[in-house]
PDB file of C-alpha atoms in Angstrom:
ATOM      1  CA  MET Z  28      -1.474  -4.748  30.204  1.00 62.00           C
ATOM      2  CA  PRO Z  29       0.535  -6.977  27.435  1.00 66.00           C
ATOM      3  CA  PRO Z  30       0.345  -5.202  23.972  1.00 64.00           C
ATOM      4  CA  PHE Z  31      -1.317  -7.628  21.946  1.00 71.00           C
ATOM      5  CA  GLN Z  32      -4.191  -7.429  24.437  1.00 77.00           C
ATOM      6  CA  SER Z  33      -4.977  -3.874  24.219  1.00 79.00           C
ATOM      7  CA  VAL Z  34      -7.153  -1.574  21.685  1.00 84.00           C
ATOM      8  CA  TRP Z  35      -3.772  -0.219  20.252  1.00 83.00           C
ATOM      9  CA  PHE Z  36      -2.948  -3.363  18.991  1.00 87.00           C
ATOM     10  CA  THR Z  37      -6.104  -4.445  17.091  1.00 90.00           C
ATOM     11  CA  LEU Z  38      -6.840  -1.573  16.088  1.00 93.00           C
ATOM     12  CA  HIS Z  39      -3.239  -0.871  14.643  1.00 93.00           C
ATOM     13  CA  MET Z  40      -3.385  -4.725  13.042  1.00 93.00           C
ATOM     14  CA  ILE Z  41      -6.887  -3.693  11.295  1.00 97.00           C
ATOM     15  CA  PHE Z  42      -5.643  -0.754   9.538  1.00 98.00           C
ATOM     16  CA  GLY Z  43      -2.269  -2.534   8.612  1.00 96.00           C
ATOM     17  CA  SER Z  44      -3.875  -5.554   7.404  1.00 97.00           C
ATOM     18  CA  LEU Z  45      -6.571  -3.304   5.165  1.00 98.00           C
ATOM     19  CA  ALA Z  46      -3.596  -0.475   4.222  1.00 98.00           C
ATOM     20  CA  TYR Z  47      -1.565  -3.710   2.455  1.00 97.00           C
ATOM     21  CA  ALA Z  48      -4.770  -5.804   1.190  1.00 98.00           C
ATOM     22  CA  SER Z  49      -5.690  -2.214  -0.891  1.00 98.00           C
ATOM     23  CA  LEU Z  50      -2.123  -1.599  -1.971  1.00 98.00           C
ATOM     24  CA  LEU Z  51      -2.098  -5.254  -3.338  1.00 98.00           C
ATOM     25  CA  ILE Z  52      -5.342  -4.691  -5.137  1.00 98.00           C
ATOM     26  CA  SER Z  53      -3.927  -1.439  -6.372  1.00 98.00           C
ATOM     27  CA  MET Z  54      -1.123  -3.697  -7.739  1.00 98.00           C
ATOM     28  CA  ILE Z  55      -3.868  -5.960  -9.450  1.00 97.00           C
ATOM     29  CA  PHE Z  56      -5.685  -3.329 -10.675  1.00 96.00           C
ATOM     30  CA  SER Z  57      -2.557  -1.800 -12.179  1.00 97.00           C
ATOM     31  CA  ILE Z  58      -1.213  -5.199 -14.137  1.00 96.00           C
ATOM     32  CA  MET Z  59      -5.359  -5.814 -15.523  1.00 93.00           C
ATOM     33  CA  TYR Z  60      -5.138  -1.712 -16.621  1.00 95.00           C
ATOM     34  CA  LEU Z  61      -1.601  -2.616 -18.579  1.00 95.00           C
ATOM     35  CA  VAL Z  62      -2.828  -5.621 -20.197  1.00 91.00           C
ATOM     36  CA  LEU Z  63      -6.016  -4.264 -21.341  1.00 91.00           C
ATOM     37  CA  TYR Z  64      -4.293  -1.341 -22.792  1.00 92.00           C
ATOM     38  CA  ARG Z  65      -2.047  -3.442 -24.526  1.00 91.00           C
ATOM     39  CA  SER Z  66      -4.468  -5.199 -26.117  1.00 86.00           C
ATOM     40  CA  LEU Z  67      -6.380  -2.252 -27.447  1.00 88.00           C
ATOM     41  CA  LYS Z  68      -3.017  -0.720 -28.714  1.00 90.00           C
ATOM     42  CA  LEU Z  69      -2.546  -4.330 -30.807  1.00 87.00           C
ATOM     43  CA  LYS Z  70      -6.036  -4.788 -31.459  1.00 86.00           C
ATOM     44  CA  LYS Z  71      -6.536  -7.823 -30.179  1.00 81.00           C
ATOM     45  CA  PHE Z  72     -10.055  -8.576 -28.930  1.00 77.00           C
ATOM     46  CA  ASP Z  73     -10.756 -12.096 -27.440  1.00 75.00           C
ATOM     47  CA  LEU Z  74     -12.639 -13.796 -24.520  1.00 71.00           C
ATOM     48  CA  PHE Z  75      -9.829 -12.277 -21.900  1.00 69.00           C
ATOM     49  CA  PHE Z  76     -10.779  -8.832 -22.989  1.00 72.00           C
ATOM     50  CA  GLU Z  77     -14.406  -9.586 -22.982  1.00 75.00           C
ATOM     51  CA  ARG Z  78     -14.335  -9.578 -19.370  1.00 79.00           C
ATOM     52  CA  PHE Z  79     -12.472  -6.973 -18.642  1.00 81.00           C
ATOM     53  CA  LEU Z  80     -13.986  -3.479 -16.870  1.00 87.00           C
ATOM     54  CA  PRO Z  81     -13.380  -0.798 -19.285  1.00 90.00           C
ATOM     55  CA  LEU Z  82      -9.908   1.151 -18.989  1.00 91.00           C
ATOM     56  CA  SER Z  83     -11.152   4.247 -17.243  1.00 92.00           C
ATOM     57  CA  VAL Z  84     -12.899   2.090 -14.547  1.00 94.00           C
ATOM     58  CA  LEU Z  85      -9.601   0.027 -13.984  1.00 94.00           C
ATOM     59  CA  GLY Z  86      -7.681   3.387 -14.006  1.00 94.00           C
ATOM     60  CA  ASN Z  87     -10.060   4.926 -11.096  1.00 95.00           C
ATOM     61  CA  MET Z  88     -10.270   1.767  -9.155  1.00 96.00           C
ATOM     62  CA  ASN Z  89      -6.550   1.723  -9.366  1.00 96.00           C
ATOM     63  CA  TYR Z  90      -6.093   5.246  -7.434  1.00 97.00           C
ATOM     64  CA  GLU Z  91      -8.882   4.467  -5.438  1.00 97.00           C
ATOM     65  CA  ALA Z  92      -7.088   1.592  -4.038  1.00 98.00           C
ATOM     66  CA  ILE Z  93      -3.782   3.702  -3.866  1.00 98.00           C
ATOM     67  CA  VAL Z  94      -6.092   6.301  -2.002  1.00 98.00           C
ATOM     68  CA  ALA Z  95      -7.778   3.866   0.748  1.00 98.00           C
ATOM     69  CA  GLY Z  96      -4.024   1.815   1.589  1.00 98.00           C
ATOM     70  CA  VAL Z  97      -2.667   5.615   2.247  1.00 98.00           C
ATOM     71  CA  VAL Z  98      -5.820   6.139   4.736  1.00 98.00           C
ATOM     72  CA  CYS Z  99      -5.122   2.936   6.292  1.00 98.00           C
ATOM     73  CA  LEU Z 100      -1.373   3.575   6.643  1.00 98.00           C
ATOM     74  CA  ALA Z 101      -1.721   7.011   8.175  1.00 98.00           C
ATOM     75  CA  LEU Z 102      -3.850   5.530  10.634  1.00 97.00           C
ATOM     76  CA  MET Z 103      -1.859   2.468  11.515  1.00 96.00           C
ATOM     77  CA  ILE Z 104       0.998   4.499  11.967  1.00 93.00           C
ATOM     78  CA  PRO Z 105       0.325   6.701  14.899  1.00 92.00           C
ATOM     79  CA  LEU Z 106      -1.508   3.782  16.438  1.00 91.00           C
ATOM     80  CA  GLY Z 107       1.627   1.169  16.381  1.00 88.00           C
ATOM     81  CA  VAL Z 108       3.216   4.358  17.522  1.00 85.00           C
ATOM     82  CA  GLY Z 109       0.944   4.849  20.463  1.00 84.00           C
ATOM     83  CA  MET Z 110       1.163   1.040  21.756  1.00 84.00           C
ATOM     84  CA  VAL Z 111       5.022   1.100  21.735  1.00 80.00           C
ATOM     85  CA  TYR Z 112       4.917   4.154  23.762  1.00 80.00           C
ATOM     86  CA  GLN Z 113       2.441   2.686  26.151  1.00 79.00           C
ATOM     87  CA  HIS Z 114       4.005  -0.188  26.147  1.00 77.00           C
ATOM     88  CA  PHE Z 115       7.427   0.955  26.701  1.00 77.00           C
ATOM     89  CA  GLY Z 116       7.045   4.584  27.735  1.00 77.00           C
ATOM     90  CA  GLU Z 117       9.492   5.704  24.961  1.00 76.00           C
ATOM     91  CA  TRP Z 118      10.263   5.947  21.088  1.00 74.00           C
ATOM     92  CA  ILE Z 119      11.924   2.888  20.394  1.00 74.00           C
ATOM     93  CA  TRP Z 120      14.356   3.585  17.402  1.00 73.00           C
ATOM     94  CA  ASP Z 121      13.731   0.778  14.679  1.00 77.00           C
ATOM     95  CA  ILE Z 122      14.307  -0.042  10.755  1.00 82.00           C
ATOM     96  CA  LYS Z 123      10.782  -1.347  10.669  1.00 83.00           C
ATOM     97  CA  TYR Z 124       9.401   1.738  11.825  1.00 84.00           C
ATOM     98  CA  LEU Z 125      11.358   3.953   9.249  1.00 86.00           C
ATOM     99  CA  SER Z 126      10.578   1.255   6.409  1.00 90.00           C
ATOM    100  CA  VAL Z 127       6.720   1.539   6.738  1.00 92.00           C
ATOM    101  CA  PHE Z 128       6.842   5.593   6.977  1.00 93.00           C
ATOM    102  CA  PHE Z 129       9.330   5.887   3.716  1.00 95.00           C
ATOM    103  CA  ILE Z 130       6.380   3.378   1.947  1.00 96.00           C
ATOM    104  CA  PHE Z 131       3.855   5.716   3.632  1.00 97.00           C
ATOM    105  CA  ILE Z 132       5.453   8.344   1.607  1.00 98.00           C
ATOM    106  CA  VAL Z 133       5.714   6.757  -1.471  1.00 97.00           C
ATOM    107  CA  TYR Z 134       2.157   5.687  -1.476  1.00 98.00           C
ATOM    108  CA  LEU Z 135       1.048   9.279  -0.485  1.00 98.00           C
ATOM    109  CA  THR Z 136       3.452  10.721  -3.478  1.00 97.00           C
ATOM    110  CA  GLY Z 137       1.296   8.462  -5.851  1.00 96.00           C
ATOM    111  CA  ALA Z 138      -2.309   9.321  -4.425  1.00 96.00           C
ATOM    112  CA  LEU Z 139      -1.243  13.272  -4.675  1.00 97.00           C
ATOM    113  CA  ILE Z 140       0.614  12.841  -8.353  1.00 96.00           C
ATOM    114  CA  GLY Z 141      -2.596  11.139  -8.965  1.00 92.00           C
ATOM    115  CA  ARG Z 142      -5.171  13.966  -7.551  1.00 92.00           C
ATOM    116  CA  PHE Z 143      -3.082  16.901  -8.308  1.00 94.00           C
ATOM    117  CA  ALA Z 144      -1.028  16.015 -11.769  1.00 91.00           C
ATOM    118  CA  GLY Z 145      -3.593  14.117 -13.239  1.00 85.00           C
ATOM    119  CA  TRP Z 146      -1.653  11.182 -13.296  1.00 86.00           C
ATOM    120  CA  ARG Z 147      -4.135   8.217 -14.337  1.00 86.00           C
ATOM    121  CA  GLY Z 148      -3.638   5.347 -16.606  1.00 90.00           C
ATOM    122  CA  ASN Z 149      -0.621   3.833 -17.408  1.00 94.00           C
ATOM    123  CA  ARG Z 150       1.779   6.205 -15.446  1.00 95.00           C
ATOM    124  CA  LEU Z 151      -0.052   5.740 -12.214  1.00 96.00           C
ATOM    125  CA  ALA Z 152      -0.301   1.957 -12.964  1.00 97.00           C
ATOM    126  CA  LEU Z 153       3.418   1.934 -13.702  1.00 97.00           C
ATOM    127  CA  TYR Z 154       3.864   3.699 -10.378  1.00 97.00           C
ATOM    128  CA  SER Z 155       1.658   1.328  -8.312  1.00 97.00           C
ATOM    129  CA  ILE Z 156       3.351  -1.301  -9.502  1.00 98.00           C
ATOM    130  CA  PHE Z 157       6.653   0.473  -8.824  1.00 97.00           C
ATOM    131  CA  SER Z 158       5.232   1.211  -5.635  1.00 97.00           C
ATOM    132  CA  MET Z 159       4.504  -2.791  -4.906  1.00 98.00           C
ATOM    133  CA  ALA Z 160       8.066  -3.341  -5.558  1.00 97.00           C
ATOM    134  CA  VAL Z 161       9.338  -0.930  -3.085  1.00 96.00           C
ATOM    135  CA  LEU Z 162       6.998  -2.363  -0.427  1.00 96.00           C
ATOM    136  CA  ILE Z 163       7.862  -5.753  -0.659  1.00 96.00           C
ATOM    137  CA  MET Z 164      11.866  -5.007  -0.811  1.00 95.00           C
ATOM    138  CA  THR Z 165      11.477  -2.258   2.230  1.00 92.00           C
ATOM    139  CA  LEU Z 166       9.822  -4.925   4.214  1.00 87.00           C
ATOM    140  CA  ALA Z 167      11.766  -7.916   3.258  1.00 89.00           C
ATOM    141  CA  VAL Z 168      14.992  -5.871   4.429  1.00 88.00           C
ATOM    142  CA  SER Z 169      13.477  -4.570   7.545  1.00 82.00           C
ATOM    143  CA  MET Z 170      12.250  -7.947   8.271  1.00 80.00           C
ATOM    144  CA  MET Z 171      15.723  -9.328   8.087  1.00 84.00           C
ATOM    145  CA  VAL Z 172      16.997  -6.232  10.288  1.00 81.00           C
ATOM    146  CA  SER Z 173      14.501  -5.420  12.491  1.00 65.00           C
ATOM    147  CA  SER Z 174      14.503  -6.335  15.681  1.00 62.00           C
ATOM    148  CA  SER Z 175      10.859  -5.205  16.718  1.00 59.00           C
ATOM    149  CA  HIS Z 176       7.778  -6.800  16.288  1.00 59.00           C
ATOM    150  CA  LYS Z 177       9.099  -9.773  18.386  1.00 53.00           C
ATOM    151  CA  TRP Z 178       8.082  -8.225  21.734  1.00 51.00           C
ATOM    152  CA  ASN Z 179      10.954  -9.905  23.886  1.00 49.00           C
TER     153      ASN Z 179
END
């Protein structure tokens, strides 16, 4: 069966899309958090300020979006590996696979330090923005170098 017609592929794409959407939303919540935090520090209460959610809510939503992204990545990765194994009958080493696993580790670290080290607020917001920068750079490099995802 062609790989694009398998259930593996459909699930891989669904969880991949949900993962990257969650991580992007996490970065957006982080930016909103930092803007609101700065406004509060400077005591600038304008119309922009009134439309934002409270800091605690933005911080929690950031954390929850990171966790959702990590869970979806944790499902996407083995589904992709299963699809490759089903199609080729062996593991294929490619920088794309390693880069996605690296991204998973970066965000898993963020979820764990948010949970167990108590990182919320500024620290987690900055970590989320840093993680998105790592994600973009890692995927950009892997797309330039990688031969996978072409299925020749």
